[in-house]
Coordinates of C-alpha atoms and ligand atoms in Angstrom, one line a residue:
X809 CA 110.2 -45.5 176.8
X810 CA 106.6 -46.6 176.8
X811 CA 104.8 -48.0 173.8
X812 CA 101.1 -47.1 175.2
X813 CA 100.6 -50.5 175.1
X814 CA 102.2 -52.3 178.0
X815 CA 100.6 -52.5 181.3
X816 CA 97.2 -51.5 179.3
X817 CA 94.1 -54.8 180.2
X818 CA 92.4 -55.3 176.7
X819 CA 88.9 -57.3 176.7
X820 CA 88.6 -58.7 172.8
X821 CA 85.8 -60.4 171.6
X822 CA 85.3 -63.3 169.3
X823 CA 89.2 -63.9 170.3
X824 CA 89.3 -67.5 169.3
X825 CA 90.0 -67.2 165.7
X826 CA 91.3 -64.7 163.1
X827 CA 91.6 -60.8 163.9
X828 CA 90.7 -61.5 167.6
X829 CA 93.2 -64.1 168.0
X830 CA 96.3 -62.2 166.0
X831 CA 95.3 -59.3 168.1
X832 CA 95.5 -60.6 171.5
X833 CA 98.7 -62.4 170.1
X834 CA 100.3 -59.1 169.1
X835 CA 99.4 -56.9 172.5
X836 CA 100.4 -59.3 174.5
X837 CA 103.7 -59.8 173.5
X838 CA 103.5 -55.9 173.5
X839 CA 103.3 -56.4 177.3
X840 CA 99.4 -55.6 177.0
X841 CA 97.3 -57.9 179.9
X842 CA 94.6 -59.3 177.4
X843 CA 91.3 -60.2 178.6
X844 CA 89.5 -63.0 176.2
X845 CA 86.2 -63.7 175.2
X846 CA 84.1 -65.6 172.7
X847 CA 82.1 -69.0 172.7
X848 CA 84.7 -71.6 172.3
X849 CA 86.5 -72.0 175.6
X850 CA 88.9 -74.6 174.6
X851 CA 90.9 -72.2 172.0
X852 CA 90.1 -69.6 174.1
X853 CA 92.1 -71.5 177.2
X854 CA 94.8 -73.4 174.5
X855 CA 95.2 -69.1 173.3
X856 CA 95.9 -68.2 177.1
X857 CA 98.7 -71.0 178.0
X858 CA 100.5 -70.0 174.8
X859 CA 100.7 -66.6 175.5
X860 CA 101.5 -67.3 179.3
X861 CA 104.5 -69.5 177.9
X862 CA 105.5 -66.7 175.7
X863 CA 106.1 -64.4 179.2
X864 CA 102.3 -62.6 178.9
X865 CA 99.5 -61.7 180.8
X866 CA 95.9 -63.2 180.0
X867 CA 92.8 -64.2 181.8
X868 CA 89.6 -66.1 179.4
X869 CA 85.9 -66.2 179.9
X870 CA 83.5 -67.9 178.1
X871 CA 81.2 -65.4 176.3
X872 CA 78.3 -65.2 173.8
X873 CA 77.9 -61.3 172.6
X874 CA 74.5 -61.7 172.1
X875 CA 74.1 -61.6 175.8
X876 CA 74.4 -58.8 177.6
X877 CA 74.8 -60.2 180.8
X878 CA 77.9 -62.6 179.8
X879 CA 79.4 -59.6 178.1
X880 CA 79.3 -57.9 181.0
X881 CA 80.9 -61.2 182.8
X882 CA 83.8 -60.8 180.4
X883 CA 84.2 -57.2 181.7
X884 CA 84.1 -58.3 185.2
X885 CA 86.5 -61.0 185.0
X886 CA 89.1 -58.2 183.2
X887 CA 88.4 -56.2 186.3
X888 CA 88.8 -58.9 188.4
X889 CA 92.3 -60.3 187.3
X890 CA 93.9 -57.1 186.7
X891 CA 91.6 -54.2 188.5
X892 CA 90.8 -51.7 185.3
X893 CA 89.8 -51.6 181.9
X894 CA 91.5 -49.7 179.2
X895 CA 90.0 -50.7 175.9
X896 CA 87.6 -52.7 174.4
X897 CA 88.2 -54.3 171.1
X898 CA 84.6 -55.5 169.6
X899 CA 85.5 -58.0 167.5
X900 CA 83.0 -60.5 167.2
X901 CA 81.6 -60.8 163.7
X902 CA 79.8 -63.0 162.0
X903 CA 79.6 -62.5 157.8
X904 CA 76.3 -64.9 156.5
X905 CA 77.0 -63.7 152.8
X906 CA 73.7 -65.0 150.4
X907 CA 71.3 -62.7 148.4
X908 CA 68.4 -61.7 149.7
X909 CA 65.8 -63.4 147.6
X910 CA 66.8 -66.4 149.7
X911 CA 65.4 -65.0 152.4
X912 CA 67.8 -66.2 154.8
X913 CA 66.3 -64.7 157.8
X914 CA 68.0 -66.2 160.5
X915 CA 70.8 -65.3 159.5
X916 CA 70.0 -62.2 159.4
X917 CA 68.6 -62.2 163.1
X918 CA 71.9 -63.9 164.5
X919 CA 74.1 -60.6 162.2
X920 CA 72.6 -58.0 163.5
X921 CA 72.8 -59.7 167.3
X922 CA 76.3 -60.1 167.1
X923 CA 77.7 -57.6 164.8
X924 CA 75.0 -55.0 166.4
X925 CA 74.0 -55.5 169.6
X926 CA 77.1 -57.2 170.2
X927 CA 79.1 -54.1 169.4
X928 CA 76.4 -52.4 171.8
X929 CA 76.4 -54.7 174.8
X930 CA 80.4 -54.3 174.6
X931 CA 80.1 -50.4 174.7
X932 CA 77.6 -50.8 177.9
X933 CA 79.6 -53.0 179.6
X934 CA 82.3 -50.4 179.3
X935 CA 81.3 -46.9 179.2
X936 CA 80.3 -46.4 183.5
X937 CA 83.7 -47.7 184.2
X938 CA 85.3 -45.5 181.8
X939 CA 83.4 -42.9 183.4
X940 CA 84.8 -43.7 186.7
X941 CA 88.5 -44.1 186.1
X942 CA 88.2 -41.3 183.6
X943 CA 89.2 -42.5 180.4
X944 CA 89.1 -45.6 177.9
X945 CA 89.3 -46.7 174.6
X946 CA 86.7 -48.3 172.3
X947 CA 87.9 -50.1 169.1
X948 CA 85.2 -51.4 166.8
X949 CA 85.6 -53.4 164.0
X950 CA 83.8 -52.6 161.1
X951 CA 84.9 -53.5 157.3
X952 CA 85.2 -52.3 154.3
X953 CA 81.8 -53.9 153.4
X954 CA 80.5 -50.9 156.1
X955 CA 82.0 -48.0 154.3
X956 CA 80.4 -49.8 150.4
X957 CA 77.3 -52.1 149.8
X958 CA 78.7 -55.3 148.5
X959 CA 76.0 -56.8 146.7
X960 CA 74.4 -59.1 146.1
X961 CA 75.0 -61.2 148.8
X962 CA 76.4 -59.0 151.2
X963 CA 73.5 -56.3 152.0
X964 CA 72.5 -57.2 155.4
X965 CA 76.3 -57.9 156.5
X966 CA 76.9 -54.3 154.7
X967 CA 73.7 -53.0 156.6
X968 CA 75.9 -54.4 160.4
X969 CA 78.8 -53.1 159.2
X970 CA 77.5 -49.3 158.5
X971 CA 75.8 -49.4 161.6
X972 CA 79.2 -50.3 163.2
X973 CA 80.6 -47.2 161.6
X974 CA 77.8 -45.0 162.9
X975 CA 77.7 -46.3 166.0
X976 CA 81.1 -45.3 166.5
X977 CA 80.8 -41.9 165.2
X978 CA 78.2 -41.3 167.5
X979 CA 79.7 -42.5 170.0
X980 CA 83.0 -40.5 169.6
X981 CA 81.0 -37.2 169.5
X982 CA 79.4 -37.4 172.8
X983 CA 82.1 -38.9 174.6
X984 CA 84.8 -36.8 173.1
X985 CA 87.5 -35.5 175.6
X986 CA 86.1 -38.6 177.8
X987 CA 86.7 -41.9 175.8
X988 CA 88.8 -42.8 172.1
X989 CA 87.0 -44.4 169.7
X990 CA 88.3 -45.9 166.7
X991 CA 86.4 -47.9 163.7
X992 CA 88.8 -50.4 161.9
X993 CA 88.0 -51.5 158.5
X994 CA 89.5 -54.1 156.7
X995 CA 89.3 -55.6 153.6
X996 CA 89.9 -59.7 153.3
X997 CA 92.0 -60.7 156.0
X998 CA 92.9 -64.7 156.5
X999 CA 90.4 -66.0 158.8
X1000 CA 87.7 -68.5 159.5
X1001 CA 85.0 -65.5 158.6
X1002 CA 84.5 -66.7 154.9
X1003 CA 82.7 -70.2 156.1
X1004 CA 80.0 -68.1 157.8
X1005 CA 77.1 -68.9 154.9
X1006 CA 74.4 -71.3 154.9
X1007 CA 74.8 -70.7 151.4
X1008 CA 77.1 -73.4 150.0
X1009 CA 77.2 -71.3 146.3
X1010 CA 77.8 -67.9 148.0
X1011 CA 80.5 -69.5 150.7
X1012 CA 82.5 -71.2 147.2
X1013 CA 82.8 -67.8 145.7
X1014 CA 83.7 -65.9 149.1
X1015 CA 86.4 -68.5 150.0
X1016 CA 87.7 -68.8 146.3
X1017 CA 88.1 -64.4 146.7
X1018 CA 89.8 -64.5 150.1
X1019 CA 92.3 -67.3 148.9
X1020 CA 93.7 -65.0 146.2
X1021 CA 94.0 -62.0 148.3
X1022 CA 93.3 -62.3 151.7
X1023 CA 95.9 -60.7 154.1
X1024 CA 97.2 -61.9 157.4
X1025 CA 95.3 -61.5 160.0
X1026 CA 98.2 -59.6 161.7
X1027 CA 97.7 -56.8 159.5
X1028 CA 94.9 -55.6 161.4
X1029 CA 96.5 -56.7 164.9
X1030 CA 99.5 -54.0 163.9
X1031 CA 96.6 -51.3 163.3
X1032 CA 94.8 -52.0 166.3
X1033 CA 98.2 -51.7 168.3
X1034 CA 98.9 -48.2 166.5
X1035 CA 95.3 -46.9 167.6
X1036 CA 96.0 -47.7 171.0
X1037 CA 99.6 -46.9 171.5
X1038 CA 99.3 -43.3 170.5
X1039 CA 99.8 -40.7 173.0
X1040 CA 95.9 -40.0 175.2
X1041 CA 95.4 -36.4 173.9
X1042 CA 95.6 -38.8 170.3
X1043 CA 92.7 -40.6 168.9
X1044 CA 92.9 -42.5 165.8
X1045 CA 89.3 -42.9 164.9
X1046 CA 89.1 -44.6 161.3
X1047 CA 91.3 -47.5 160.1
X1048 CA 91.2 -48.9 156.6
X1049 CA 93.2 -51.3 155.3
X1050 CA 92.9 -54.0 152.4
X1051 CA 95.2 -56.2 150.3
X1052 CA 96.6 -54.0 148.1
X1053 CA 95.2 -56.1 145.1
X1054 CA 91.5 -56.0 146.5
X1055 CA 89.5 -53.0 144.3
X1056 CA 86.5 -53.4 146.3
Ligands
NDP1403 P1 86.5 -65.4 162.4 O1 85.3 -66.1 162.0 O2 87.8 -66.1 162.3 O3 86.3 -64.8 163.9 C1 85.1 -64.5 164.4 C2 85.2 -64.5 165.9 O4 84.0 -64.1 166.5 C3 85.5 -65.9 166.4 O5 86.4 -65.8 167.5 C4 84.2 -66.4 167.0 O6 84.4 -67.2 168.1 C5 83.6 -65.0 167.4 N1 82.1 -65.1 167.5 C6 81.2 -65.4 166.6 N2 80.0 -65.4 167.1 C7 80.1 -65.0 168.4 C8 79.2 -64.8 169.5 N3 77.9 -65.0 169.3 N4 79.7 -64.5 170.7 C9 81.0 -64.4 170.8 N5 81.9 -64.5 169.9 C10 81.5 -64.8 168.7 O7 86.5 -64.0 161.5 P2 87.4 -62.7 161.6 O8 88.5 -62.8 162.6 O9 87.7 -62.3 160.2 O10 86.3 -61.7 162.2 C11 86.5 -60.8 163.2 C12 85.9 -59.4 162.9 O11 86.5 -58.8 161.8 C13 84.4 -59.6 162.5 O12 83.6 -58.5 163.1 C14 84.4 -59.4 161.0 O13 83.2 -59.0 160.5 C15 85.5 -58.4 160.9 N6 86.1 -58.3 159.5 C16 86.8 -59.3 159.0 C17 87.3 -59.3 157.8 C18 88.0 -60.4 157.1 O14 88.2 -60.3 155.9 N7 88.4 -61.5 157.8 C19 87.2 -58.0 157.0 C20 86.5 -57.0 157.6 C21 86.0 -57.1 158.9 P3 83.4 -68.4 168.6 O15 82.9 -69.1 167.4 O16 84.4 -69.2 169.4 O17 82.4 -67.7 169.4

């Protein structure tokens, strides 16, 4: 019997590390053909040849999601390897956690363009196709940080993690009967994401949280693989999941 997974092409952004990596890890050895993007092409390549040697199907493209136009490359080459699309998991995240008052606006800039307009870019490189072949799925990561403010320090990565759930919901209701959407949310999850401060204070005390109770990042890979492997008419549109220790 089918899982709902196998056979399905799965672009992933920001696939070199972490979530992105675990996931394309876990659907492909659920026979899923994964399609991998993010801006380090050597892990991204080292990624493919493992999962090759492990008997699975993958294809890599170099990709910054702040452009629109090499998002849309990543969606190409998908199409190109293995002729369709099925979902797209927007993954790509970047947490700069520092309180406001230090005014670390660049930071902020480089948030909102790859946990926004990345998210965006990854929807519109998606959404004609889906129309054509008359279906899809779009999974968006968000965070627990998106459905609570975690402050200080974490407002404007708070503020791109609501807009993540939003843009999600909105997306859902006007392509419902047409495409699946679901929002993940995780709490702390082992990955590189705590070193993503400029602010050596605020990085200590993120990295001294996550090493008490991060999670595997395979945690979230086994929820992604739920959303998708559920029957069509079935659409699993919120996630949350944390360490079971983690109150926030
Ligand atoms: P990582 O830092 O390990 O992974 C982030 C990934 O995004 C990397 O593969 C990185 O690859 C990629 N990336 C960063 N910037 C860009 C860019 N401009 N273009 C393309 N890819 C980019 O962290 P996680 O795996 O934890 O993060 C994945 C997602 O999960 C993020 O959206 C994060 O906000 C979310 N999340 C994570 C949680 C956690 O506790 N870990 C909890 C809740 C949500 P490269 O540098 O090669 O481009």
């Amino acid at each position: 019997m089918s899982n709902g997974i196998a056979g399905k092409v799965v672009v992933i952004t920001g696939a070199s590390s972490g979530l992105g990596e675990a996931t394309a890890r876990h659907l492909a050895a659920l026979g899923a053909r994964v399609v991998l993007g993010a801006r380090r092409g050597d892990r991204l390549q080292a990624l493919v040849e493992d999962i090759r040697q492990a008997g699975g199907e993958a294809v890599h493209a170099v990709t910054d999601v702040t452009s629109k136009a090499q998002v849309q490359a990543l969606v190409a080459a998908g199409r190109e390897a293995f002729g369709r699309i099925d979902v797209i998991v927007n993954n790509a995240g970047l947490m700069a956690i520092a309180p406001l008052q230090q005014l670390r606006s660049d930071e902020w800039d480089r948030m909102i363009d790859i946990n926004i307009k990345g998210v965006l870019y990854g929807i519109a490189a998606v959404l004609p196709l889906f129309e054509q072949q008359g279906g899809g799925h779009v999974i968006n990561i968000s965070s627990v940080a998106g459905l609570k403010v975690y402050a200080p320090g974490g407002t404007v990565y708070s503020g791109t993690k609501f807009a993540v759930r939003a843009i999600s919901e909105g997306l859902r209701q006007e392509m419902a009967g047409k495409v699946r959407v679901t929002s993940i949310e995780p709490g702390a999850v082992q990955s590189e994401l705590p070193l993503g401060s400029g602010d050596a204070a605020s990085r200590a005390e993120v990295e001294a949280f996550y090493q008490q109770q991060a999670i595997p990042a395979d945690a979230v890979a086994q929820a992604i693989a739920y959303a998708i492997g559920q029957p069509a008419a079935v659409a699993i549109n919120e996630v949350v999941l944390r360490p079971t220790v983690q109150d926030f």
